[in-house]
PDB file of N, CA and C in Angstrom:
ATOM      1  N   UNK A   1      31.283  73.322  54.796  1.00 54.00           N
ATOM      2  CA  UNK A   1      31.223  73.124  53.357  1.00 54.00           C
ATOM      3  C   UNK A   1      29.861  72.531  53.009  1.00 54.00           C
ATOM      4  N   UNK A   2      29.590  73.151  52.048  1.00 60.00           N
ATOM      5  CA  UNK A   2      27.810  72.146  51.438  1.00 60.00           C
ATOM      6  C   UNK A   2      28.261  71.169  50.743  1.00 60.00           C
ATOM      7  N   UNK A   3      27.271  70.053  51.030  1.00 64.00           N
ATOM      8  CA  UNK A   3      26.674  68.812  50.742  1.00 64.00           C
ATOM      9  C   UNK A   3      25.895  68.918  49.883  1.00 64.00           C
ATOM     10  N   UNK A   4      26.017  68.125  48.512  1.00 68.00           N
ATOM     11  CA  UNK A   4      24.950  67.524  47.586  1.00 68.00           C
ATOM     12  C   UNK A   4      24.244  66.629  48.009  1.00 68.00           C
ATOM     13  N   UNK A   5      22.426  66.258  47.881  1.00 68.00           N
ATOM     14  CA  UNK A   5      22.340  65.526  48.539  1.00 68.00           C
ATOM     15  C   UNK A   5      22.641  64.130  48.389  1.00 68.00           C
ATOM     16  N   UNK A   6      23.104  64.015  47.538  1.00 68.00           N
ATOM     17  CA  UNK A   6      23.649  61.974  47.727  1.00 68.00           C
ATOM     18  C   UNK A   6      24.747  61.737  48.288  1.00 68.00           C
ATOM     19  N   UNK A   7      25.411  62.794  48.807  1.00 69.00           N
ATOM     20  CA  UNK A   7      26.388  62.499  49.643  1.00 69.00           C
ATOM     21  C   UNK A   7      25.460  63.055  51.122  1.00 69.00           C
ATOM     22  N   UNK A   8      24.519  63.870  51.697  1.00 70.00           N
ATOM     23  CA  UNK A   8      23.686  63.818  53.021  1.00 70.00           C
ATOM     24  C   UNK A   8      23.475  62.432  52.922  1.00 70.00           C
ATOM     25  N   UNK A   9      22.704  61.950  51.703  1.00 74.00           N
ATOM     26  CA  UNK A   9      21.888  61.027  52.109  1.00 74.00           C
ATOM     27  C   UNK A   9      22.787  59.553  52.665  1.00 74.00           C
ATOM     28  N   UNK A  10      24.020  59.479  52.063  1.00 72.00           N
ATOM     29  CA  UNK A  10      24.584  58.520  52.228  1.00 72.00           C
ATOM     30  C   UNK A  10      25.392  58.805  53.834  1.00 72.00           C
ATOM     31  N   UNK A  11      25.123  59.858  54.306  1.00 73.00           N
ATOM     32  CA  UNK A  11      25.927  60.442  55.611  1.00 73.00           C
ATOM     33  C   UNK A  11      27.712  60.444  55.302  1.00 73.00           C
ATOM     34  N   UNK A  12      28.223  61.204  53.960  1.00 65.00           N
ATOM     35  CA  UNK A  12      29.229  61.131  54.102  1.00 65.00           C
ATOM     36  C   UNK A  12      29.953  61.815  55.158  1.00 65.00           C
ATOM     37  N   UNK A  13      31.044  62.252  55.581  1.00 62.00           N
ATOM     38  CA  UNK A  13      31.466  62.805  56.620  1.00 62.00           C
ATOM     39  C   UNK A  13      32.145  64.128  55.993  1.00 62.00           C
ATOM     40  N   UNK A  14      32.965  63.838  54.631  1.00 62.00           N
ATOM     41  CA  UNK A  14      33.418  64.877  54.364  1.00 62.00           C
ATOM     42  C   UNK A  14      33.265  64.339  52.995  1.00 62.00           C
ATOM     43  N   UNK A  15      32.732  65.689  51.938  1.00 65.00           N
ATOM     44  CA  UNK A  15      32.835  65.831  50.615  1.00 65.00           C
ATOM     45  C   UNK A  15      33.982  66.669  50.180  1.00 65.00           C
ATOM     46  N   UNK A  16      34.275  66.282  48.977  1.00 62.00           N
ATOM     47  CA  UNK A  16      35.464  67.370  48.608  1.00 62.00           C
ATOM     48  C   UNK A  16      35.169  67.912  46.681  1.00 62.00           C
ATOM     49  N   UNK A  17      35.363  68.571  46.582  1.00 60.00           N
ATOM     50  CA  UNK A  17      35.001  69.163  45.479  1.00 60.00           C
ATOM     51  C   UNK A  17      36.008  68.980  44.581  1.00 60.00           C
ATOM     52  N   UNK A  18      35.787  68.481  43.552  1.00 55.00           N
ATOM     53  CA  UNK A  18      36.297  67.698  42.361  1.00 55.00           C
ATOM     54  C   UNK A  18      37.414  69.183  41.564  1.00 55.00           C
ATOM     55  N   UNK A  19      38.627  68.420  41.707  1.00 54.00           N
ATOM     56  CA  UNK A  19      39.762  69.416  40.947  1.00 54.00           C
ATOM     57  C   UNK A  19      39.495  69.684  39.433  1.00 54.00           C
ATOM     58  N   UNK A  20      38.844  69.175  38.725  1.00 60.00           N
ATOM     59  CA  UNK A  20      38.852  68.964  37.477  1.00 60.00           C
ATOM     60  C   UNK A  20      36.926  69.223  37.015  1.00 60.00           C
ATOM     61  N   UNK A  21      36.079  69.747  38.247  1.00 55.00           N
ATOM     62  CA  UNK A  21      35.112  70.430  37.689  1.00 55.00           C
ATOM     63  C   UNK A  21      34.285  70.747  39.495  1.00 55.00           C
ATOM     64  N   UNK A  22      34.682  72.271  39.304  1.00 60.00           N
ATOM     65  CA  UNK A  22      34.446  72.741  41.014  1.00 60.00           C
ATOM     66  C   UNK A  22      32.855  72.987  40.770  1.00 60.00           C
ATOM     67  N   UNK A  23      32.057  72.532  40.375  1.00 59.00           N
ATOM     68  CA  UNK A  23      30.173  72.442  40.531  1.00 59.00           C
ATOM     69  C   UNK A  23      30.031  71.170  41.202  1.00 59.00           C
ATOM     70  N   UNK A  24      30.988  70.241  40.977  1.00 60.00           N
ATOM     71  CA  UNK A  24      30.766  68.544  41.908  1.00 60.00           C
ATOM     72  C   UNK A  24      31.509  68.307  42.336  1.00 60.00           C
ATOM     73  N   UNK A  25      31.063  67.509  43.437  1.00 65.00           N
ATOM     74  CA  UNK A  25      31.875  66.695  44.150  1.00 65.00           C
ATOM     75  C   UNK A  25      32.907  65.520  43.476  1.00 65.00           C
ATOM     76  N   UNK A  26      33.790  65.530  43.760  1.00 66.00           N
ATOM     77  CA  UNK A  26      35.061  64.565  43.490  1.00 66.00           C
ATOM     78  C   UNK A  26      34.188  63.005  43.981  1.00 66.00           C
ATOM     79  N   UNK A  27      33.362  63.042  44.460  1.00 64.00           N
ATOM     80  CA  UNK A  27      32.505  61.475  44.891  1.00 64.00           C
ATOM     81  C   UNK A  27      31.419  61.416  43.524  1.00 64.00           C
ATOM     82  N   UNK A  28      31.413  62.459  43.479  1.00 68.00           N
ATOM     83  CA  UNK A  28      30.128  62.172  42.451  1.00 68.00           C
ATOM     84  C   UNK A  28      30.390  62.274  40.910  1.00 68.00           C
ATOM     85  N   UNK A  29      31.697  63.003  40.777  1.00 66.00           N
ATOM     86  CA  UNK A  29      32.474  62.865  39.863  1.00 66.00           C
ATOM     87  C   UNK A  29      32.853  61.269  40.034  1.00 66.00           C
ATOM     88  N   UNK A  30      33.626  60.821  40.610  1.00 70.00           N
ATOM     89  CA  UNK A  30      34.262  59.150  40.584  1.00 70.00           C
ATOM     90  C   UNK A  30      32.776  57.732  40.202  1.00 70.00           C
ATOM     91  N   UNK A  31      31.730  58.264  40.630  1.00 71.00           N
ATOM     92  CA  UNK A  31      30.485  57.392  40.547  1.00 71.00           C
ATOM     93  C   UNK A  31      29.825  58.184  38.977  1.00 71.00           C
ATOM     94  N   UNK A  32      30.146  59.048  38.369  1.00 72.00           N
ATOM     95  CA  UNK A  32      29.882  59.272  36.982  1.00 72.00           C
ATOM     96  C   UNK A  32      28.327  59.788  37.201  1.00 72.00           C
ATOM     97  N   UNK A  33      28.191  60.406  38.573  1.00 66.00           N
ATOM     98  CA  UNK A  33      26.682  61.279  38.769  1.00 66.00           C
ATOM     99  C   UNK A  33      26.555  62.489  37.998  1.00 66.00           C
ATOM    100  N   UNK A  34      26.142  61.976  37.058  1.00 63.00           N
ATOM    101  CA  UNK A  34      25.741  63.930  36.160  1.00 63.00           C
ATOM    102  C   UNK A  34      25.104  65.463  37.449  1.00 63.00           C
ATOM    103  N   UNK A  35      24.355  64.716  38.139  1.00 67.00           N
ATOM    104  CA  UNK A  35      23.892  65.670  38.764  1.00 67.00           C
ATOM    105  C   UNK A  35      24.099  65.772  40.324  1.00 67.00           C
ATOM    106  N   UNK A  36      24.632  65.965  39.936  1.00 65.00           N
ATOM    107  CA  UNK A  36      25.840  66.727  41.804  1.00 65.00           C
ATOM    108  C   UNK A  36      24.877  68.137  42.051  1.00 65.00           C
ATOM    109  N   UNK A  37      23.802  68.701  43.175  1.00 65.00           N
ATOM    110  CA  UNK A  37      23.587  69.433  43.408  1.00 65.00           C
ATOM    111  C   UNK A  37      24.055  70.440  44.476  1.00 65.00           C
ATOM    112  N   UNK A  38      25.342  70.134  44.146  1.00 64.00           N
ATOM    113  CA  UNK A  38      26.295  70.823  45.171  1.00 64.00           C
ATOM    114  C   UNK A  38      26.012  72.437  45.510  1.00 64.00           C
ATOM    115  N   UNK A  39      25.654  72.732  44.115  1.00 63.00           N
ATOM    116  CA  UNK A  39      25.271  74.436  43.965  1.00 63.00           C
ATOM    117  C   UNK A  39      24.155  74.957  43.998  1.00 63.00           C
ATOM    118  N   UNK A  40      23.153  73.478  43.861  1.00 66.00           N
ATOM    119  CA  UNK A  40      21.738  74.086  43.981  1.00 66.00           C
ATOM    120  C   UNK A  40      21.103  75.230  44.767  1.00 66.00           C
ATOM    121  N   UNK A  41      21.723  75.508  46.199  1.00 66.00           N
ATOM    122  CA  UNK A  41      20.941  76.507  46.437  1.00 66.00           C
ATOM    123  C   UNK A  41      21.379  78.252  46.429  1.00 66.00           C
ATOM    124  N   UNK A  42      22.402  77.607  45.900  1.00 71.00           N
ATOM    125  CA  UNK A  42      23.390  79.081  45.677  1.00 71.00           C
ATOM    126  C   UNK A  42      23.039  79.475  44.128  1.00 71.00           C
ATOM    127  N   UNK A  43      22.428  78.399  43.594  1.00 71.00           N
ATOM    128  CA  UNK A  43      21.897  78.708  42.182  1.00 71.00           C
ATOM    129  C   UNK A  43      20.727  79.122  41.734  1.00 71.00           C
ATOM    130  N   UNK A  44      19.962  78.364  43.003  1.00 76.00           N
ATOM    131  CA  UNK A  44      18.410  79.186  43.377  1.00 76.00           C
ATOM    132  C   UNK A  44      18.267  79.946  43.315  1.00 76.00           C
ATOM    133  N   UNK A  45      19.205  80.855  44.465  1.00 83.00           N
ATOM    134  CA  UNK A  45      19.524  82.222  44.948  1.00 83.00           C
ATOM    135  C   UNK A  45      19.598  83.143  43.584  1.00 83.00           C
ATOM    136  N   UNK A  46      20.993  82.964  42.781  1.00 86.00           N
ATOM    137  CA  UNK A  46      21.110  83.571  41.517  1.00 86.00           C
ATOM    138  C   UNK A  46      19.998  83.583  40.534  1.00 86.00           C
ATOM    139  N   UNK A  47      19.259  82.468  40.411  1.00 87.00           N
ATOM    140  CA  UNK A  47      18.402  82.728  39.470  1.00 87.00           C
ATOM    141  C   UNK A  47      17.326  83.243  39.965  1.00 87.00           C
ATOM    142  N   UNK A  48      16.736  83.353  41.258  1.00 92.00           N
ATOM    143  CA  UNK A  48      15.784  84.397  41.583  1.00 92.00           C
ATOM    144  C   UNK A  48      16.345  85.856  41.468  1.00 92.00           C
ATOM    145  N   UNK A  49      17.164  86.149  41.456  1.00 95.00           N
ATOM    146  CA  UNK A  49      17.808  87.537  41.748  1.00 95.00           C
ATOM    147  C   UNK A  49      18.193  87.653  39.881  1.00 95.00           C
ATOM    148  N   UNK A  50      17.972  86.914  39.494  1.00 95.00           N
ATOM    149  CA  UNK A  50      17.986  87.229  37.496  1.00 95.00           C
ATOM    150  C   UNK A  50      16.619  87.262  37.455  1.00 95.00           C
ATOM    151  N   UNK A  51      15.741  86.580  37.721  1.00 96.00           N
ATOM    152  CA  UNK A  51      14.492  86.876  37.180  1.00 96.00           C
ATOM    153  C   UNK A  51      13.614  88.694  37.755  1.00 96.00           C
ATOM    154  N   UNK A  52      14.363  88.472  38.756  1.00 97.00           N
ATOM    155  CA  UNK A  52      13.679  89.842  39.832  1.00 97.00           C
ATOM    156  C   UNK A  52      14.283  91.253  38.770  1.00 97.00           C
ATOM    157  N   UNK A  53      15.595  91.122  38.390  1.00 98.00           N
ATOM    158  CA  UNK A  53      16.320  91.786  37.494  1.00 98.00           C
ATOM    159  C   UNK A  53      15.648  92.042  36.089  1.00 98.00           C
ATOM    160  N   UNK A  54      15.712  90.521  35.555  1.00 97.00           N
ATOM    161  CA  UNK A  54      14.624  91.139  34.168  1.00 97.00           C
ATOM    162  C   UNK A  54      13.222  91.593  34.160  1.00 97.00           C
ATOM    163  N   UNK A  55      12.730  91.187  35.724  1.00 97.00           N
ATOM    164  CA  UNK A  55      11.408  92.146  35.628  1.00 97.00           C
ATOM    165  C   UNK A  55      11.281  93.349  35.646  1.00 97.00           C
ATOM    166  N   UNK A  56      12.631  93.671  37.159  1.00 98.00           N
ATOM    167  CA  UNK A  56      12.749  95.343  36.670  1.00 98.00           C
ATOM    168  C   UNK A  56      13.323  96.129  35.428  1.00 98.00           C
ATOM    169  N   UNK A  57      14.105  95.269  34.312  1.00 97.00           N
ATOM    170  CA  UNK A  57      14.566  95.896  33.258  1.00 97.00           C
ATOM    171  C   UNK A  57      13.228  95.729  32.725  1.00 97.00           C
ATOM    172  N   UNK A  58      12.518  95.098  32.163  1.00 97.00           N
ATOM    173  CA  UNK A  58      10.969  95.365  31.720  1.00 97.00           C
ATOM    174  C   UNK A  58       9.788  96.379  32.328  1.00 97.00           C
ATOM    175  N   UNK A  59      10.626  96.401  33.169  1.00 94.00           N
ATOM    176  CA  UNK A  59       9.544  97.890  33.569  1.00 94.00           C
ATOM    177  C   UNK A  59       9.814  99.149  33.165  1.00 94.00           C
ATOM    178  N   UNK A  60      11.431  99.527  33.148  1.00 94.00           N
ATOM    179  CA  UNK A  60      12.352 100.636  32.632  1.00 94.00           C
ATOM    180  C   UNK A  60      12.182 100.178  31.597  1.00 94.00           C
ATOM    181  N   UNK A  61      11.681  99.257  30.449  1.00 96.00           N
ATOM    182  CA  UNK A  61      11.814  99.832  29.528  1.00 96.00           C
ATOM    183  C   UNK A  61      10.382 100.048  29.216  1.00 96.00           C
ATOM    184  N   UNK A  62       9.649  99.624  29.787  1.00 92.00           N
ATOM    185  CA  UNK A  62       8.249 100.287  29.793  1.00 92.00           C
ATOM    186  C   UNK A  62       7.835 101.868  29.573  1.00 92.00           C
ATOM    187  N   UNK A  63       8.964 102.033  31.277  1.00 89.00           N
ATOM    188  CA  UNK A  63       8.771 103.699  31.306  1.00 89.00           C
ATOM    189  C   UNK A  63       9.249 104.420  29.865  1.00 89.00           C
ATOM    190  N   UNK A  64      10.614 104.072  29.841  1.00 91.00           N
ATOM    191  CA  UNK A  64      11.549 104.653  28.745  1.00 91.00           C
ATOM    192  C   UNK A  64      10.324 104.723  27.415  1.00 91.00           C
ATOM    193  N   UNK A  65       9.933 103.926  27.050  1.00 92.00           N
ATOM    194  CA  UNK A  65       9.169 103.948  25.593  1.00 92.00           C
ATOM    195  C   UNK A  65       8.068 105.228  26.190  1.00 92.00           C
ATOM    196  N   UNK A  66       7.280 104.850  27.321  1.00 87.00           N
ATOM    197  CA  UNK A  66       6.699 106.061  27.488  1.00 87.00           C
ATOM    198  C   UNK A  66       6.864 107.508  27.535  1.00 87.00           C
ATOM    199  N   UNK A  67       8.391 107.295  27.918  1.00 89.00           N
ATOM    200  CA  UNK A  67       8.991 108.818  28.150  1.00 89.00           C
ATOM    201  C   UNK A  67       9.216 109.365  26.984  1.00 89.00           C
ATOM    202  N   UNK A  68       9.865 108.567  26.163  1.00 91.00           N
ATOM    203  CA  UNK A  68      10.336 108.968  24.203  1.00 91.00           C
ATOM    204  C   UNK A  68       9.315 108.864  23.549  1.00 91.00           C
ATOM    205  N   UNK A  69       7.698 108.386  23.988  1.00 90.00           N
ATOM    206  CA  UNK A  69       6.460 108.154  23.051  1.00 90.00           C
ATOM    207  C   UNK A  69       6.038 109.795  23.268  1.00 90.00           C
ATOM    208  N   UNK A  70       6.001 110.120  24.965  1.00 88.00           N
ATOM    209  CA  UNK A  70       5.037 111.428  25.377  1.00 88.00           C
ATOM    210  C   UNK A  70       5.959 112.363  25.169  1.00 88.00           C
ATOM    211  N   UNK A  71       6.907 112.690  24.641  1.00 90.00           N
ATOM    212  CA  UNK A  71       8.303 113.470  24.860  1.00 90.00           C
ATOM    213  C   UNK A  71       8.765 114.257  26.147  1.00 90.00           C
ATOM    214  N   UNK A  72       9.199 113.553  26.918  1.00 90.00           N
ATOM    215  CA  UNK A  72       8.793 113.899  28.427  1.00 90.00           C
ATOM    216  C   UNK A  72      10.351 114.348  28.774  1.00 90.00           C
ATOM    217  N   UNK A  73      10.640 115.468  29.520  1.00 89.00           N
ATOM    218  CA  UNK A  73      11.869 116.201  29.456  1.00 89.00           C
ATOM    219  C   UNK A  73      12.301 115.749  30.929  1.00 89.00           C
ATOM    220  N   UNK A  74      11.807 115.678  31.500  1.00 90.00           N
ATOM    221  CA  UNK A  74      12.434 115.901  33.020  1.00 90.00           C
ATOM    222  C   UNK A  74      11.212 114.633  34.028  1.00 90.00           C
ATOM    223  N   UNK A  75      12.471 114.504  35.106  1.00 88.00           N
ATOM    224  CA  UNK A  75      11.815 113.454  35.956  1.00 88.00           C
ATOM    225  C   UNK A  75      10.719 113.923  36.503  1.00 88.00           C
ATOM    226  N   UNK A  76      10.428 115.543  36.668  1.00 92.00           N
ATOM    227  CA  UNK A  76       9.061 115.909  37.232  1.00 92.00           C
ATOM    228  C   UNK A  76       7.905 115.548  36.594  1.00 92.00           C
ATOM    229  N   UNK A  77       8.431 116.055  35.075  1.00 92.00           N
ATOM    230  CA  UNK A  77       7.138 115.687  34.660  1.00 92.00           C
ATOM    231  C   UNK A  77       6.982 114.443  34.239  1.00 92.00           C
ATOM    232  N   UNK A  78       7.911 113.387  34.541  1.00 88.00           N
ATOM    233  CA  UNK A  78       7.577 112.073  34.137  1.00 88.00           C
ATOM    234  C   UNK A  78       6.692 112.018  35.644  1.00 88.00           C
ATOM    235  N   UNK A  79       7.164 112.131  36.610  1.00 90.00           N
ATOM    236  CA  UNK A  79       6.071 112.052  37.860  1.00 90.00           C
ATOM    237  C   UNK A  79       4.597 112.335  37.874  1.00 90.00           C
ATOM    238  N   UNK A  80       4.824 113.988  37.019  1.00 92.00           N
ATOM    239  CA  UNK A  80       3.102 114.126  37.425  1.00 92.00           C
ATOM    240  C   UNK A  80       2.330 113.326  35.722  1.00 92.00           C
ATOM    241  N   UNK A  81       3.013 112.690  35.506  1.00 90.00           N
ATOM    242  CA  UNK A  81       2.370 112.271  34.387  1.00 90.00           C
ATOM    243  C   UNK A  81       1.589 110.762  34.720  1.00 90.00           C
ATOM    244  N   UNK A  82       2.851 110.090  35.609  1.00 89.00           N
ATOM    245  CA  UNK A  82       2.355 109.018  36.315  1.00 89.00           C
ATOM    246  C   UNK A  82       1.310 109.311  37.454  1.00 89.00           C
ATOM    247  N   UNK A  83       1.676 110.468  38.135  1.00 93.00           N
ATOM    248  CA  UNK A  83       0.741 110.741  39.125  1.00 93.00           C
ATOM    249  C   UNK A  83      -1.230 110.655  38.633  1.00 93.00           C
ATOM    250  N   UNK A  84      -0.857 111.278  37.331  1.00 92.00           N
ATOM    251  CA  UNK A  84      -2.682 111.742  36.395  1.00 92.00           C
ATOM    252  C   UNK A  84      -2.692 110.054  36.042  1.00 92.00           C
ATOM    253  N   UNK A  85      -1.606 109.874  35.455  1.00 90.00           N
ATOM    254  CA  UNK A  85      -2.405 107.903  35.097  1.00 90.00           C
ATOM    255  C   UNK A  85      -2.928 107.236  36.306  1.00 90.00           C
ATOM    256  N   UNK A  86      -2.438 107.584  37.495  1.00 92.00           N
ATOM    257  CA  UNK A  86      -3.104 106.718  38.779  1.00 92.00           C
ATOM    258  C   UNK A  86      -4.364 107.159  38.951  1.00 92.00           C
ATOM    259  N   UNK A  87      -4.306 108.172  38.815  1.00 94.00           N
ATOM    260  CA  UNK A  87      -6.037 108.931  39.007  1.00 94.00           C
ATOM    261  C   UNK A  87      -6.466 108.319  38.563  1.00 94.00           C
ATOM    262  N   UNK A  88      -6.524 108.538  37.117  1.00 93.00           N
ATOM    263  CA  UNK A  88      -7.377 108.197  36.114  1.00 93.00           C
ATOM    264  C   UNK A  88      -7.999 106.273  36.033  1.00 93.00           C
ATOM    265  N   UNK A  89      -7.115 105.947  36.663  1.00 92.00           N
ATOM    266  CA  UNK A  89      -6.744 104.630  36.938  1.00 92.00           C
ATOM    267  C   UNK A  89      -8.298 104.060  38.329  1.00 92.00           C
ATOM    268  N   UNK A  90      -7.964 104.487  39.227  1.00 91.00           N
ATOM    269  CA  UNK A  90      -8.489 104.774  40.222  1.00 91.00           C
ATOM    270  C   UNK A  90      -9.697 105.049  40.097  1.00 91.00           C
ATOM    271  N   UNK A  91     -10.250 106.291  39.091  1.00 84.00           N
ATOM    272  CA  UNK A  91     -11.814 106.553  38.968  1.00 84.00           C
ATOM    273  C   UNK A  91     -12.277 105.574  38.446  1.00 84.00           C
TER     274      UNK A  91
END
């Protein structure tokens, strides 16, 4: 089970997770600790994997405006369209 750290730091032996709010510990709940980082790194996790997410929805919608700006029918020619912007890019 994970440890928040004020219960590592204090070397508890066993934490238990609070019936009445499962983000904290039932210790850190009873001592009135607002910040129980019980979830911190499982929350890390999630919020890198949201930010990675809205970057790729900002890119699709990048393309998309490009595709409905150039009136672009098909994934080929969205390809060679990107393919001529790299060129062009490149020279």
């Amino acid at each position: 089970m994970p440890t928040c750290s004020y219960c590592e730091g204090k070397s508890f032996s066993c934490c238990e997770v609070s019936l009445s709010n499962s983000s904290r510990y039932a210790e850190c709940v009873r001592l009135g600790r607002s910040r129980c980082d019980v979830l911190g790194d499982e929350l890390q996790a999630v919020e890198k994997k949201v930010l990675h997410l809205r970057k790729q929805k900002k890119i699709w919608f990048k393309k998309m405006i490009r595709i409905v700006r150039r009136s672009i029918d098909s994934v080929e020619e969205l390809e060679r369209v990107e393919r001529e912007e790299v060129e062009v890019e490149q020279r």
